[in-house]
Coordinates of C-alpha atoms and ligand atoms in Angstrom, one line a residue:
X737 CA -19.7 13.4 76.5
X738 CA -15.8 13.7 76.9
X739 CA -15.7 11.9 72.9
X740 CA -18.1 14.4 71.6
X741 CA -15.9 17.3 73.1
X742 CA -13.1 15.6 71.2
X743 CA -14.9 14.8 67.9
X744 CA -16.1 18.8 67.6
X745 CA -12.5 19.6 67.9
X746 CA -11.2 17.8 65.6
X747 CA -13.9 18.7 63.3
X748 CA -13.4 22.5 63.8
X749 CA -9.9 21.7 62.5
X750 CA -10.9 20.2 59.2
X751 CA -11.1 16.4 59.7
X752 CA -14.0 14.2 58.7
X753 CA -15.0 12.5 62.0
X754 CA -17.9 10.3 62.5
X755 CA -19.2 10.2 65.9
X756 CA -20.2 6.6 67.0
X757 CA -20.2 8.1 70.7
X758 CA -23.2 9.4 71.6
X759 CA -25.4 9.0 73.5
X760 CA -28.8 10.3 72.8
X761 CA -31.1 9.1 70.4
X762 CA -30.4 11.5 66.6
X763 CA -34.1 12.4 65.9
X764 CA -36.1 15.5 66.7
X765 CA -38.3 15.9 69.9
X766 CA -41.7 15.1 69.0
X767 CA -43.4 18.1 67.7
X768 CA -46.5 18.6 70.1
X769 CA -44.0 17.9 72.8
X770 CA -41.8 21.5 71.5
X771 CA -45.0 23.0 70.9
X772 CA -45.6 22.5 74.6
X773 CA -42.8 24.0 75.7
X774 CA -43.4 27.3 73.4
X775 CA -46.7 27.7 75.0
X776 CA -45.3 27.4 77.8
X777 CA -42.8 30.1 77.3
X778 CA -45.9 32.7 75.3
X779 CA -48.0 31.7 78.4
X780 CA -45.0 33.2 80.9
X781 CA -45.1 29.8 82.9
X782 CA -41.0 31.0 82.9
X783 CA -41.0 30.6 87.1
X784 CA -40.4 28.4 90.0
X785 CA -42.4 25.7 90.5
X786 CA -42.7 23.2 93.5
X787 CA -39.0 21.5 94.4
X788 CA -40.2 18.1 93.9
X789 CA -42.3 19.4 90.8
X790 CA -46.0 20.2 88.8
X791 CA -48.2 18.3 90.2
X792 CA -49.5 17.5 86.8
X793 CA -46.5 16.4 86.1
X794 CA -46.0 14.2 88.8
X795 CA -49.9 12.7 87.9
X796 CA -48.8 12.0 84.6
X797 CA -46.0 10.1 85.7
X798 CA -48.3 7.8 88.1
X799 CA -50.9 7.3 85.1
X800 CA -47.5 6.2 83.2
X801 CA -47.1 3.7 85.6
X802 CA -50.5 2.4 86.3
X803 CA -50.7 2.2 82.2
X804 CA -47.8 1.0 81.6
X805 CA -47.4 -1.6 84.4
X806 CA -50.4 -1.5 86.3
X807 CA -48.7 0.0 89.6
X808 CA -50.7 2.0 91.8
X809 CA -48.5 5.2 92.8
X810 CA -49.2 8.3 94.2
X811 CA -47.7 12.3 93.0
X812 CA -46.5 11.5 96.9
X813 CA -44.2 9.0 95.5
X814 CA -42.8 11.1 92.6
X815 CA -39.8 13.7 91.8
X816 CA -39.1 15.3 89.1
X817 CA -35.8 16.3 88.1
X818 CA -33.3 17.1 86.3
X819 CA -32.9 14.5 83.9
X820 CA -32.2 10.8 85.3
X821 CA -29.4 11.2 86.1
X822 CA -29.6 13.7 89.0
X823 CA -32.7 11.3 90.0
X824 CA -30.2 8.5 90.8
X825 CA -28.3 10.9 92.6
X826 CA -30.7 12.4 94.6
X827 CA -31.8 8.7 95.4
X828 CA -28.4 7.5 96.2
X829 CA -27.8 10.7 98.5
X830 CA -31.0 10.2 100.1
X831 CA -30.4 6.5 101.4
X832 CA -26.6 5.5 101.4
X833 CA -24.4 7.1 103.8
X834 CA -20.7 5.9 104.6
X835 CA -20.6 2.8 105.7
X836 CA -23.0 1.6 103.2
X837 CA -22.6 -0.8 100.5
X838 CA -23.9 -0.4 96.9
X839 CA -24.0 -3.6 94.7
X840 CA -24.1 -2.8 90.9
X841 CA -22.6 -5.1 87.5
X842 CA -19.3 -4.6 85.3
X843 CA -19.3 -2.9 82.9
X844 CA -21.4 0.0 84.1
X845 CA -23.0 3.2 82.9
X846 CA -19.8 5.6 83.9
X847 CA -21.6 7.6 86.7
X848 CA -22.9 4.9 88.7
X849 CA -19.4 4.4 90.4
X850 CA -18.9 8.4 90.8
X851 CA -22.3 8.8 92.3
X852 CA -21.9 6.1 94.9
X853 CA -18.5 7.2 95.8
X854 CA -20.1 10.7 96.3
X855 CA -22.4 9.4 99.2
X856 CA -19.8 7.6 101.2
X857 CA -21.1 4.4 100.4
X858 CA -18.7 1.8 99.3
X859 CA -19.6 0.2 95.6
X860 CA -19.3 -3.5 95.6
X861 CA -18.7 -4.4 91.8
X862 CA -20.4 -7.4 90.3
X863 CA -18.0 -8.4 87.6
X864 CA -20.2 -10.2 84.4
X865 CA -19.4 -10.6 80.7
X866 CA -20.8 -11.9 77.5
X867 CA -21.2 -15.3 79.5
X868 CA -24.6 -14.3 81.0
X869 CA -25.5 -11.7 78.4
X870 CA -23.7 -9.1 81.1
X871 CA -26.5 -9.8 83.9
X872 CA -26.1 -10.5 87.3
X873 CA -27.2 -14.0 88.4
X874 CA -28.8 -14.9 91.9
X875 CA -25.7 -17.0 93.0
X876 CA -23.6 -13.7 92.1
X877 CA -25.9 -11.5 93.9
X878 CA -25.8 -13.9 97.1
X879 CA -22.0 -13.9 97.2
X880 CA -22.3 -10.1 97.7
X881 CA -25.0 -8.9 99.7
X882 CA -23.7 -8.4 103.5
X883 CA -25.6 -6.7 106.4
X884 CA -24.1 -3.1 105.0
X885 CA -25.9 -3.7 101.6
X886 CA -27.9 -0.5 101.4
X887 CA -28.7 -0.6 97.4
X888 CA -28.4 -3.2 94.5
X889 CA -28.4 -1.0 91.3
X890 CA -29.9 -2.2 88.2
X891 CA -29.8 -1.4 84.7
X892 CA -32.4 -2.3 81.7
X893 CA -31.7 -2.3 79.1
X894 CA -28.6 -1.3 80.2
X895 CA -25.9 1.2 78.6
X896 CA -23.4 0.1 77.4
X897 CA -24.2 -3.5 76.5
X898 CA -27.7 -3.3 75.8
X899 CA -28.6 -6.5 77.6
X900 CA -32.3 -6.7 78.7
X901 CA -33.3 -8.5 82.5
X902 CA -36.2 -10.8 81.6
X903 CA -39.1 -11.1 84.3
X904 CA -37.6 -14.5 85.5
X905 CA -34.2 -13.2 85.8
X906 CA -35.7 -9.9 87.8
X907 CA -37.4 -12.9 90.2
X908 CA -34.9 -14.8 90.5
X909 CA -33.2 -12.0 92.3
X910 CA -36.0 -10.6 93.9
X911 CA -35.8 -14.2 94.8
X912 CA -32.5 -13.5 96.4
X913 CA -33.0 -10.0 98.4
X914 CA -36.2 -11.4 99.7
X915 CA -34.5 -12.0 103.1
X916 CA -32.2 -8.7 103.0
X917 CA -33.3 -5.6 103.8
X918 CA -32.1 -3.4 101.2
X919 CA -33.3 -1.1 98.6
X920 CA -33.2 -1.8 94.3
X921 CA -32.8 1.2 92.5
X922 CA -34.0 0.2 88.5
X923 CA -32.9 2.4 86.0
X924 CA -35.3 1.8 83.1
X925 CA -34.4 5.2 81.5
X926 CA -33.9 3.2 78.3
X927 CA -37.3 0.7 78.8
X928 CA -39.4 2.0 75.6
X929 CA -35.8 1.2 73.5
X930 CA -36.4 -2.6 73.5
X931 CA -36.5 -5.2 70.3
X932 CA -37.4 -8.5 69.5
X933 CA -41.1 -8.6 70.6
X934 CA -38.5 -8.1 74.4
X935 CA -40.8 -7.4 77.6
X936 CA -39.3 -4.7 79.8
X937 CA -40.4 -6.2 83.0
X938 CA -40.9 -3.9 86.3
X939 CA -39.4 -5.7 89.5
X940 CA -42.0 -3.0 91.6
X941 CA -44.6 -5.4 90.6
X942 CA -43.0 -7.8 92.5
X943 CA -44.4 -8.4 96.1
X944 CA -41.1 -9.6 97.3
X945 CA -39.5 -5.9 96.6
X946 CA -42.8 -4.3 97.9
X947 CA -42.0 -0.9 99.7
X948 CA -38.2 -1.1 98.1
X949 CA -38.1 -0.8 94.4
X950 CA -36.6 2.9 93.5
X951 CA -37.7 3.7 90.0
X952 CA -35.5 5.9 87.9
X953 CA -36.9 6.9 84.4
X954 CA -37.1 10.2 82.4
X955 CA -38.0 11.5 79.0
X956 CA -34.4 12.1 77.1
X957 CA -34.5 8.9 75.5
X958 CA -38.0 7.3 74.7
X959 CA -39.1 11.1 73.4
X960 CA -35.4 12.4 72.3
X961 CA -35.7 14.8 75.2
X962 CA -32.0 14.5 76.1
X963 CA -31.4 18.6 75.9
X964 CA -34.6 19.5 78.0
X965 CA -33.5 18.0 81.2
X966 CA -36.5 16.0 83.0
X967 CA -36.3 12.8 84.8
X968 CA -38.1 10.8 87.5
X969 CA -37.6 9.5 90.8
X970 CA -41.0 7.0 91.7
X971 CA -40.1 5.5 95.1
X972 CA -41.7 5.1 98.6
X973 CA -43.0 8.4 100.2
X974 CA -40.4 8.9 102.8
X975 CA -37.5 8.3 100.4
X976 CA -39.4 11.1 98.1
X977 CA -39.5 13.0 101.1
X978 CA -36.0 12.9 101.6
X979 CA -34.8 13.4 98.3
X980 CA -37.3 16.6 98.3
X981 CA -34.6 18.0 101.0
X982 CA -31.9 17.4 98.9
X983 CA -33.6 18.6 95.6
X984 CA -34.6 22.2 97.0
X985 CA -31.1 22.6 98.4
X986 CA -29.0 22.0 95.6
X987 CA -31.1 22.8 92.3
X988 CA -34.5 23.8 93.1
X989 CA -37.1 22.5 90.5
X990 CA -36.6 21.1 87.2
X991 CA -37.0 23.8 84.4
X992 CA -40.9 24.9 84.1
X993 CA -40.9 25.0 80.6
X994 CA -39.5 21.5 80.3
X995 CA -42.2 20.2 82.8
X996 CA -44.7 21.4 80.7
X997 CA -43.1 19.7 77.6
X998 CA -43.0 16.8 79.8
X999 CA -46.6 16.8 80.7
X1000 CA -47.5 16.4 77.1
X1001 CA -44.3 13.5 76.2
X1002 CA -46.1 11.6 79.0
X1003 CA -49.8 12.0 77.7
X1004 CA -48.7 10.8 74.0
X1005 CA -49.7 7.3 72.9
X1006 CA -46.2 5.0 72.5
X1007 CA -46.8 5.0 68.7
X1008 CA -44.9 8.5 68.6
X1009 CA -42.0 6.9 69.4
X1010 CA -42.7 3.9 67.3
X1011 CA -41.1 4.8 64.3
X1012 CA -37.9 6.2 66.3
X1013 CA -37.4 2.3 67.9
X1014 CA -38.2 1.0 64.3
X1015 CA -35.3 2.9 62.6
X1016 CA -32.9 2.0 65.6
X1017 CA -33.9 -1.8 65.1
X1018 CA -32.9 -1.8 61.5
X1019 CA -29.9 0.0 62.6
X1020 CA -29.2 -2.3 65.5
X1021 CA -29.1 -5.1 62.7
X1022 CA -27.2 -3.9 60.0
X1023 CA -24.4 -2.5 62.4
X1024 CA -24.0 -6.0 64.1
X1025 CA -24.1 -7.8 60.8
X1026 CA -21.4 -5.7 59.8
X1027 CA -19.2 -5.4 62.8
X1028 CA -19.4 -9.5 63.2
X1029 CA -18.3 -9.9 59.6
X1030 CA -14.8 -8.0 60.4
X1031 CA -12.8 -11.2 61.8
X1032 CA -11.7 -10.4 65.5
X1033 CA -14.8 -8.9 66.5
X1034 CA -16.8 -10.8 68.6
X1035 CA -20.6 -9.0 69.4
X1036 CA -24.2 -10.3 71.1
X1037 CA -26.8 -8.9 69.3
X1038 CA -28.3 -6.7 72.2
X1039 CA -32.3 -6.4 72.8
X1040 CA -32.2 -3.2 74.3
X1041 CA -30.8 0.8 74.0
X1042 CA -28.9 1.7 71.1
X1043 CA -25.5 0.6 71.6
X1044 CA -23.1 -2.6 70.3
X1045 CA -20.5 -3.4 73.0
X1046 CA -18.0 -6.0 71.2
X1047 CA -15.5 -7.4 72.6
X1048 CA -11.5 -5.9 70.9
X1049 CA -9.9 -8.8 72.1
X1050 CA -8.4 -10.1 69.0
X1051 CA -7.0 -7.1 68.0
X1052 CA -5.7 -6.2 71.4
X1053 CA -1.7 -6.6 71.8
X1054 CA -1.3 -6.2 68.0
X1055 CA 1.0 -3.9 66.3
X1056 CA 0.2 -0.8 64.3
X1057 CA 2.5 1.0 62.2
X1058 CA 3.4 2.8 65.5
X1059 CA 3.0 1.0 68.4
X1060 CA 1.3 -1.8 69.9
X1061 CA -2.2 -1.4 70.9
X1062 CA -2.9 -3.1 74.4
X1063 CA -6.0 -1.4 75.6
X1064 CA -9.1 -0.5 74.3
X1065 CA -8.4 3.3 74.8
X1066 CA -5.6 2.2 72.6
X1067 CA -7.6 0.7 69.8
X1068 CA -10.3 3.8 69.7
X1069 CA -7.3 6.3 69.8
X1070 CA -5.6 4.8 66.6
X1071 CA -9.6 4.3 64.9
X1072 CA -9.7 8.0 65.5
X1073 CA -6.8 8.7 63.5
X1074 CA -6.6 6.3 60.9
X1075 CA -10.2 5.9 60.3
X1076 CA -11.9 9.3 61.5
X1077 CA -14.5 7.4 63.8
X1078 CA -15.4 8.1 67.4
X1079 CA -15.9 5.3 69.8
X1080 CA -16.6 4.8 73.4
X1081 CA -13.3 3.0 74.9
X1082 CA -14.5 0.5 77.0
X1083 CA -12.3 1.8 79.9
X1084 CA -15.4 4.4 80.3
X1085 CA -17.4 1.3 81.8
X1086 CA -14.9 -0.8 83.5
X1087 CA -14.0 -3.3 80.8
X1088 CA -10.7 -3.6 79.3
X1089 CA -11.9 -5.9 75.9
X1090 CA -14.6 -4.2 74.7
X1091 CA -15.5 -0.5 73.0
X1092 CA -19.2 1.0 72.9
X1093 CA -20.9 1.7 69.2
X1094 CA -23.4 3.9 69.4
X1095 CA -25.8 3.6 66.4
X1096 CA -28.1 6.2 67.3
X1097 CA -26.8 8.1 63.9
X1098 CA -28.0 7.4 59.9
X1099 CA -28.0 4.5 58.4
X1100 CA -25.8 5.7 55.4
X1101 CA -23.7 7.2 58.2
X1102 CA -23.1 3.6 59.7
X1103 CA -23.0 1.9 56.3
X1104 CA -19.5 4.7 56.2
X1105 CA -18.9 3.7 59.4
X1106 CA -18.8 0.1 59.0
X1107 CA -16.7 0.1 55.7
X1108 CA -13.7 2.7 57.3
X1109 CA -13.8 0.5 60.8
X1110 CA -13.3 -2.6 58.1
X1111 CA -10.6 -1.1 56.1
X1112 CA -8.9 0.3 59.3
X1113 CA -8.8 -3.4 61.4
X1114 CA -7.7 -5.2 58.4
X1115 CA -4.8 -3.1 58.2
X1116 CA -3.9 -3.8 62.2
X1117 CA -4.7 -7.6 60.5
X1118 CA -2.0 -7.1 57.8
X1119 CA 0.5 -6.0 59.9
X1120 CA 1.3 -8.9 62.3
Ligands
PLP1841 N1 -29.0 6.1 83.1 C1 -28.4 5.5 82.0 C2 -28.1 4.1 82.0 C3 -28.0 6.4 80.9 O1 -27.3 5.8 79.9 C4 -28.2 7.8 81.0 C5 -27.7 8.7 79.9 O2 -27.0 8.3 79.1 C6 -28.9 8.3 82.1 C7 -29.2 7.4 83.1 C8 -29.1 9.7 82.3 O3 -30.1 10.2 81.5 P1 -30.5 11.8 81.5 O4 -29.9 12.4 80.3 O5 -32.0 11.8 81.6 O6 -29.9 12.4 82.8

């Protein structure tokens, strides 16, 4: 968010910057979806609704599941909110407390550590790299988890590296946690985002997590719904119950008009979205082929979300004109300048090597891209 602050400025003063740093998918809301939320509007449903809610809305979301994965949930077990990110805080606030420890993998998606902070608990930071396609393994996991584990956070496909947890990886730490008494919080906001005939696998299915399994999803990025603000929380009753509490305190429900919207995203057959993953699978390619033909870069091609996280490494401690660059912060700063495009610096997720493409934009807007990003490292190339 902080880059595309930076990239509007600099494009109200005249310069030609493409933005490689967003985060949300570049394609319209499905129609019926904003048709829903006019309705809604002409129909006056402009009011409070329940703090946890529609009811409707909350159905949908268990007929998501039991379609999707064949889970049996209840509305009971549902919140709404406001997008998923306030559902991972609301979760967090509602089960860690100081004292607590919260186990999630390096790099992470940038509010993870602010959130945990914010509930007292202590994060306990699983460092992982292009070694294990950024995953946690179980003899990682085991090396952590204490009697103050309260959570183990996990991501997939995961922002920023795009990695995907297959179902035997999600057992094997299920595997793991089967003796501790803690709580998995799975962030599948991104689970419809997924290529290479990849499974997004639900660890809730899994008897060993039964009763523990926190599910955080929401419809900004499988229905381009980043702008209307609805997430969900599906988790144990009494955790909903608690997280109710907090929700009605602090923000009330979730816009009604959005709900409403939402109600129809989650009634939609996946083929609306079909065409959406298609075009970010072609784009997914040609960026990697490009970036990995620019000598230095290093990059996985990722199954999952929209982003390219490769590692800077070799052009790290190099000289510019200026100065030398010695941190990825560094490198983005002087691609701003010399070659007009916006990146993530890797510093955003705890990793000092890599930077975060985003290729959620045009194809002819990454073919750009790719050829200033070229022309901008081989110069740091020519140079030393
Ligand atoms: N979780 C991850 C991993 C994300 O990347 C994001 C958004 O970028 C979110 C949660 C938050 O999504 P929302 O916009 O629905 O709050």
């Amino acid at each position: 968010m902080a880059v595309t602050a930076l990239v509007e400025s600099l494009r109200r003063q005249g310069r030609d910057v493409i933005d490689l740093g967003a985060g949300e998918p570049d394609f319209p809301t499905p129609e019926s979806i904003r048709e829903a939320g006019i309705k809604a509007i002409r129909d006056g449903f402009t009011k409070y609704t329940p703090a946890a809610g529609l009811y409707e809305l909350r159905e949908a979301v268990c007929a998501k599941y039991h379609r999707d994965c064949n889970l049996e949930f209840q509305p009971q077990n549902v919140l709404i909110t406001c997008g998923a990110k306030h559902a991972i805080a609301n979760a967090i606030l509602a089960v860690c407390e100081e004292g607590d420890e919260v186990i999630f993998s390096s790099p992470f998606w940038t509010s993870y550590l602010e959130q945990v902070k914010f509930s007292g608990a202590s994060p306990v930071v699983i460092p992982t790299d292009e070694a294990t396609g950024f995953k946690i393994t179980p003899e990682q996991l085991l090396s952590v988890l204490s009697s103050r584990t309260k959570l183990l956070l996990l991501n997939s496909p995961a922002n920023p590296t795009g990695s995907v947890y297959s179902e035997d990886e999600l057992r094997s730490l299920a595997g793991v946690l089967q003796s501790h008494d803690c709580y998995v919080l799975y962030d599948e906001i991104y689970e419809k985002i997924i290529y290479d005939g990849c499974r997004h696998f639900n660890p809730a299915t899994l008897p060993e997590l039964e009763g523990r399994v926190l599910l955080v999803n929401g419809l900004s990025k499988a229905y381009s719904m980043t702008g209307w603000r609805i997430g969900f929380l599906t988790a144990p009753e009494d955790v909903i119950k608690q997280t109710i509490k907090i929700q009605s305190h602090t923000t009330s429900n979730p816009c009604s008009i959005s709900q409403k919207a939402g109600i129809e995203a989650l009634n939609l057959d996946d083929s609306v979205i079909a065409d959406m993953v298609n075009s970010f699978d072609q784009r997914r390619r040609f960026t990697h082929e490009a970036l990995t033909g620019i000598p230095g870069v290093a990059c996985d091609l990722p199954a999952g979300a929209f982003y390219l996280f490769p590692s800077m490494s070799g052009y790290l401690g190099r000289r510019t004109k200026g100065k030398i660059l010695t941190t990825p912060l560094e490198l983005c700063s002087y691609l701003l300048d010399d070659a007009g495009i916006a990146l993530v610096p890797g510093e955003a997720f705890d990793s000092l090597h890599n930077v975060r493409i985003s290729y959620a934009t045009s194809l002819g807007t990454l073919r750009e891209a790719a050829r200033r990003l070229s022309a901008s490292l081989l110069k740091i190339h020519d140079w030393n």
